[in-house]
Short mmCIF file of C-alpha atoms in Angstrom, two decimals:
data_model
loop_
_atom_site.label_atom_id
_atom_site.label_comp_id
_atom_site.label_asym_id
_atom_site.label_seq_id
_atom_site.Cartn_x
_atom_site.Cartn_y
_atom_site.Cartn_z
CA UNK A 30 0.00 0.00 0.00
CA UNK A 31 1.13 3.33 -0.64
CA UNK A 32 1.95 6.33 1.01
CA UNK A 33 -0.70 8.23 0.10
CA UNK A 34 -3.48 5.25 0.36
CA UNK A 35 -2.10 4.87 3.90
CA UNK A 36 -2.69 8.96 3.79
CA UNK A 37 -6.65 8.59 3.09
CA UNK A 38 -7.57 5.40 5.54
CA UNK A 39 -6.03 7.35 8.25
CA UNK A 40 -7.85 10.53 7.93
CA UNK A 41 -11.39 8.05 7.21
CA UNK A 42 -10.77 6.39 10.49
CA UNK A 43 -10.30 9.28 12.33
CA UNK A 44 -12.91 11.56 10.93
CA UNK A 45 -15.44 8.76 10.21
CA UNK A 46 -15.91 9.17 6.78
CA UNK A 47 -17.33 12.38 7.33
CA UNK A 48 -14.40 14.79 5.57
CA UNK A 49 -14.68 12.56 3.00
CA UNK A 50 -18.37 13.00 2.16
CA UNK A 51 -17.94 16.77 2.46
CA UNK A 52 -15.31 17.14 -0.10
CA UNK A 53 -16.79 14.99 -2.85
CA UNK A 54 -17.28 17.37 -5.14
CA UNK A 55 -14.22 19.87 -3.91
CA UNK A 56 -10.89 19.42 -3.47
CA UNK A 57 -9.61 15.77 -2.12
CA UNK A 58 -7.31 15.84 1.23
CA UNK A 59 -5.06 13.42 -1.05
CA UNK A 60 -4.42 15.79 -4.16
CA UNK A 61 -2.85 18.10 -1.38
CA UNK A 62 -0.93 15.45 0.26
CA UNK A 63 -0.02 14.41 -3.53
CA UNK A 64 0.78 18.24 -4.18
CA UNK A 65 3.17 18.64 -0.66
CA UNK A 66 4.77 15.67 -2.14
CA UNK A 67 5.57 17.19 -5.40
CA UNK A 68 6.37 20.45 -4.01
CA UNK A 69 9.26 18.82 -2.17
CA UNK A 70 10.58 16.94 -4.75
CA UNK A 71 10.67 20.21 -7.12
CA UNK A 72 12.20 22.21 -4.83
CA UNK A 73 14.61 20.33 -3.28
CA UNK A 74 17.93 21.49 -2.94
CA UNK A 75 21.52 19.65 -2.65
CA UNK A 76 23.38 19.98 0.24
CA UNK A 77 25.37 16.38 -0.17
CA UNK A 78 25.87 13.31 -1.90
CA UNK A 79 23.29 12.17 0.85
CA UNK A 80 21.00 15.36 2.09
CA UNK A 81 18.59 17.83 -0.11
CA UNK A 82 17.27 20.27 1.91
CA UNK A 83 13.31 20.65 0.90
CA UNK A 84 10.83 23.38 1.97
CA UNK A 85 9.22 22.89 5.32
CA UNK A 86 6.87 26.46 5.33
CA UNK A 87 3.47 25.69 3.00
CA UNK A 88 0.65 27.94 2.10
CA UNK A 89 -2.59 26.05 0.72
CA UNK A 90 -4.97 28.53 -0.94
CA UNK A 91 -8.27 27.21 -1.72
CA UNK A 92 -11.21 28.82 -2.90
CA UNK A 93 -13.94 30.30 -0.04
CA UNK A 94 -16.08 27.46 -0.67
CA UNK A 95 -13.38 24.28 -0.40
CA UNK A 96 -11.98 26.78 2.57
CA UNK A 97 -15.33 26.48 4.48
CA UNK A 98 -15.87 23.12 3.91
CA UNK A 99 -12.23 21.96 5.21
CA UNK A 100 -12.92 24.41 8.54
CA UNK A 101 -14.06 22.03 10.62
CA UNK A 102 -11.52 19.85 9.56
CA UNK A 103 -8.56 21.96 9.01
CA UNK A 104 -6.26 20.94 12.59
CA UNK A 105 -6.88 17.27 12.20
CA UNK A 106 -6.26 17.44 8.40
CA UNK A 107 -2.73 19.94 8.66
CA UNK A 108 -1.90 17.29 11.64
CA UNK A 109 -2.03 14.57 8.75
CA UNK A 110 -0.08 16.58 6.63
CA UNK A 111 2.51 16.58 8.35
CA UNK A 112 2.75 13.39 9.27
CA UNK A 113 2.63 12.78 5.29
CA UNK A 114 5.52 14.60 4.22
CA UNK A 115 7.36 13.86 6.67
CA UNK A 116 7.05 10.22 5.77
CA UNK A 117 7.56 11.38 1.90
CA UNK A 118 10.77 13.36 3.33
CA UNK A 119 11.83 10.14 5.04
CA UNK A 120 11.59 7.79 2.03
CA UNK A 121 13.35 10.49 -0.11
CA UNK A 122 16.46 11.26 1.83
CA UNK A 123 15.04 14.99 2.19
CA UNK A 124 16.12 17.28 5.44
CA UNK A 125 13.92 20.46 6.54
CA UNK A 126 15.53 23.42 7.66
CA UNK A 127 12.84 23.53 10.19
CA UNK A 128 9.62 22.23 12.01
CA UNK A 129 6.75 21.89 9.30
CA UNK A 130 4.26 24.19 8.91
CA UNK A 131 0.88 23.56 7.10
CA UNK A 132 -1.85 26.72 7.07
CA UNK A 133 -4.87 27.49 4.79
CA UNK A 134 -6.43 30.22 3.68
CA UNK A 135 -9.12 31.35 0.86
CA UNK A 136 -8.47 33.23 -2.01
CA UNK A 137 -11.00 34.92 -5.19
CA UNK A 138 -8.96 33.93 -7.72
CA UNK A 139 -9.29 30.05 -7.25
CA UNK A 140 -12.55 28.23 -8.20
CA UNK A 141 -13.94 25.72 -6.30
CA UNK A 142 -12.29 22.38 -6.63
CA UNK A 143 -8.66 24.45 -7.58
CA UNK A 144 -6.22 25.06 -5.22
CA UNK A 145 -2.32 26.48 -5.00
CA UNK A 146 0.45 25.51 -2.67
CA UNK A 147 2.79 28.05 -1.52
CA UNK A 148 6.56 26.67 0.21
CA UNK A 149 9.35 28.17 1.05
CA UNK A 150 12.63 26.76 2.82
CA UNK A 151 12.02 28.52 6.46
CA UNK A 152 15.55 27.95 8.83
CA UNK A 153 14.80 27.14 12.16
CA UNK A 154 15.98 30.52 14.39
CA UNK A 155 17.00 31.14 17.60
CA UNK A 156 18.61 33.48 20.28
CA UNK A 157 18.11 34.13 23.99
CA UNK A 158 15.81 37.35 23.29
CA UNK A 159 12.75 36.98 25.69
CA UNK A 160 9.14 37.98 24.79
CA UNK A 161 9.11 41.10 26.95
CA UNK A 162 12.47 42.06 25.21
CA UNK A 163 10.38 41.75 21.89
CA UNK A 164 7.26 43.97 23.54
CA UNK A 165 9.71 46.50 24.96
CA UNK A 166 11.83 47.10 21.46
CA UNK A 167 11.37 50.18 19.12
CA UNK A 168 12.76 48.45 16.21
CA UNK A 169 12.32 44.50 15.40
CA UNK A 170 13.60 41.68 12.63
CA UNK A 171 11.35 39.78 11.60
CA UNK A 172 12.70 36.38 10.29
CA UNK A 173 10.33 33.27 9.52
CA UNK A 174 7.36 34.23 11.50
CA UNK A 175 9.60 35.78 14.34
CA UNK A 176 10.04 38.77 16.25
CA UNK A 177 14.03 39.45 17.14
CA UNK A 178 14.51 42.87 19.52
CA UNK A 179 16.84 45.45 17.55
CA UNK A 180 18.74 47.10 20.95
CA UNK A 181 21.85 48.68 21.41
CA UNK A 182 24.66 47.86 20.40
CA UNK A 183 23.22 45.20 18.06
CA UNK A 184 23.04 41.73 17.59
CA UNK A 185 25.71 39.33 15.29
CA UNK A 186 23.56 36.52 12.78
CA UNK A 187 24.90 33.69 12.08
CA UNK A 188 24.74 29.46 11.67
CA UNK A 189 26.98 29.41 14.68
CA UNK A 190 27.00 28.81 18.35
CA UNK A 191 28.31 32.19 19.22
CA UNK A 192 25.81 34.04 16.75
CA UNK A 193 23.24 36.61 19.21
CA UNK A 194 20.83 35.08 16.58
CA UNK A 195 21.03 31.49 15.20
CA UNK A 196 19.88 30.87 11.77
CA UNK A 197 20.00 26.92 10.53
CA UNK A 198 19.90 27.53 6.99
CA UNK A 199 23.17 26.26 5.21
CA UNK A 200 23.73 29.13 2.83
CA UNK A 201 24.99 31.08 6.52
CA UNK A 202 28.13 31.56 7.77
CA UNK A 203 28.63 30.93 11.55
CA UNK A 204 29.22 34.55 11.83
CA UNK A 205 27.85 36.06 8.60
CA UNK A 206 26.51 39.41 9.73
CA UNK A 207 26.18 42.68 12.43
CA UNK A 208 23.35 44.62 12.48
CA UNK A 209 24.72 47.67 14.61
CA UNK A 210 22.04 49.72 16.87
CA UNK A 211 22.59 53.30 18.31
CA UNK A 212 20.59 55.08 20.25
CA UNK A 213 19.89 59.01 18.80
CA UNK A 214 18.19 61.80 19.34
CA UNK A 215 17.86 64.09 22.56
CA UNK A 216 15.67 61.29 24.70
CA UNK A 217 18.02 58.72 23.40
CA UNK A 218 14.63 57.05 21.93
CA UNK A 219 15.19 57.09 18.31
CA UNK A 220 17.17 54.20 16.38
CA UNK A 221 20.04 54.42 13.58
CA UNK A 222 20.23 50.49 12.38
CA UNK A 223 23.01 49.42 9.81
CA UNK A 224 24.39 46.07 9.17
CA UNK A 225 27.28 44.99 7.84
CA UNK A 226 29.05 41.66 6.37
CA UNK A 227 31.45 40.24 8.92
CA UNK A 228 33.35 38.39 5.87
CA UNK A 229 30.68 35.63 5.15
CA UNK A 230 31.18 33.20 2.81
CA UNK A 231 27.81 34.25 0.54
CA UNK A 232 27.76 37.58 1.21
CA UNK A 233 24.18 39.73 1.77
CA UNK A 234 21.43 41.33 -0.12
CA UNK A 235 20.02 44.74 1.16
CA UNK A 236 17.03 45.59 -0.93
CA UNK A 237 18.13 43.40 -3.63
CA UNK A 238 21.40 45.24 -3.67
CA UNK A 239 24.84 42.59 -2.99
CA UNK A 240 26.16 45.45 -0.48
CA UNK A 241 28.97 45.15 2.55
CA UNK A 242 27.77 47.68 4.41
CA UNK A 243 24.34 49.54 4.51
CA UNK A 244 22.20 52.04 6.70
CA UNK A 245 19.00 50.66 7.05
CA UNK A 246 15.34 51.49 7.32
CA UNK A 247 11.61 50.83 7.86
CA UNK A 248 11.11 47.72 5.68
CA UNK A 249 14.34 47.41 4.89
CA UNK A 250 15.03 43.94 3.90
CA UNK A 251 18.49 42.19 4.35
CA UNK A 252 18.88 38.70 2.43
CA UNK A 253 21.74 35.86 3.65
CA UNK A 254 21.43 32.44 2.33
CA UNK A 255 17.87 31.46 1.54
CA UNK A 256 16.94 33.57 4.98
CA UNK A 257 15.55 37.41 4.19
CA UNK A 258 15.18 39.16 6.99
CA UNK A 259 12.90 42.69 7.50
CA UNK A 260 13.47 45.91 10.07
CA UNK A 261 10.78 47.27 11.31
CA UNK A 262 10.81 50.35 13.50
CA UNK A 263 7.83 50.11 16.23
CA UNK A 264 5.45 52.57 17.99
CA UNK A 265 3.57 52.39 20.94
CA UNK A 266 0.52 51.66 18.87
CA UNK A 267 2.17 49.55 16.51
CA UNK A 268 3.52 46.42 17.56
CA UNK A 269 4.52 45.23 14.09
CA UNK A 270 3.59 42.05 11.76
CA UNK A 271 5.65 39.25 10.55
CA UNK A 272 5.23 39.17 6.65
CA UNK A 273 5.61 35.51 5.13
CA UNK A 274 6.94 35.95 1.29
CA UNK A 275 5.87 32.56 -1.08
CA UNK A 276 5.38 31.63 -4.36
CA UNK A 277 4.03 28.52 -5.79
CA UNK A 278 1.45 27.14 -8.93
CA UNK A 279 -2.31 26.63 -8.61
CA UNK A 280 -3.74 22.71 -8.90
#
């Protein structure tokens, strides 16, 4: 039996047959398994004779009416997901660069029974920055759904142990590069952020641009390895929005 047959008695027995029923004449739980599958395998990158890193960050957009059909549905079904490419990943030899993320959301351009998966290679980040750190910061990076505090005197990003922020994405150096923070202005409340390349391997993107060294701004968006990374300079009022970039084809 195959993967994806395994795939469908799984989510009958759980559900009792009633997901099934509801998407007869919509879009099938399996042709988005099948779809995760393919996205993997068409997107998969080399990192070894034995490892290809493969997106672990997907995007399903449906059309309103498959969306409200899957709602009641949607945990136990992204649960399944999972567990599906991760068995695909197994089989294939793929690594993520991350835990696996699986979220849906409608879209007018779709028709009912059509739907598009979005995936992007997300690194798994960390630093010791706690969440009141986060709520107390006038400026923030936000990297793969995260919040990172921009404070004085800054913060070094890296692959490494010794990086202020960790980033496990393989096109990083261990100490790639420095955002610098300064306090300004009378009050001492107002930010100048630059960063600069501490001699990486890959260099950086800032806006698009290969740069060494740039001063840096509201939505400014700084690019190492497959990782892009976006300043954003906080209010009282405004405490700020991860942005997810993706791209993918419609089914």
């Amino acid at each position: 039996m195959g993967g994806l047959q395994r795939f469908e008695q799984r989510l009958e027995s759980m559900i009792s047959g009633v997901f099934a029923r509801a998407f007869r004449s919509a879009v099938q739980p399996v042709e988005i398994a099948a779809a995760l599958q393919r996205e993997c395998d068409n997107n998969a990158q080399i990192l070894s004779r034995e490892r290809r890193m493969v997106p672990n960050d997907f995007h399903v957009e449906l059309s309103r009416t498959d969306l409200d059909r899957l709602a009641p549905f949607d945990s136990a079904l992204a649960d399944e997901l999972v567990h599906q490419v991760e068995e695909h990943a197994r089989l294939q030899g793929y690594v993520f660069p991350g835990p696996i993320s699986i979220d849906f959301e409608a879209t007018e351009d779709l028709t009912t029974g059509r739907f598009r998966i979005l995936s992007k290679a997300a690194a798994r980040v960390q630093s010791n920055a706690t969440h009141t750190q986060v709520r107390r910061a006038r400026a923030v990076l936000e990297v793969n759904r995260t919040q990172q505090p921009l404070v004085p005197p800054g913060l070094v990003v890296g692959r490494g142990t010794d990086a202020d922020l960790r980033i496990n994405d393989p096109g990083v150096s261990r100490r790639h590069i420095e955002f610098g923070v300064q306090a300004t202005g009378r009050d001492g409340t107002e930010l100048t952020i630059e960063v600069r390349d501490l001699g990486s391997t890959n260099g950086m993107l800032v806006d698009g641009h290969k740069v060494s060294r740039a001063a840096l701004h509201d939505g400014s968006q700084v690019r190492i390895g497959n990782t892009t990374m976006t300043v954003r300079f906080l209010s009282d009022d405004d405490p700020g929005h991860p942005g997810v970039g993706l791209g993918g084809i419609a089914y």
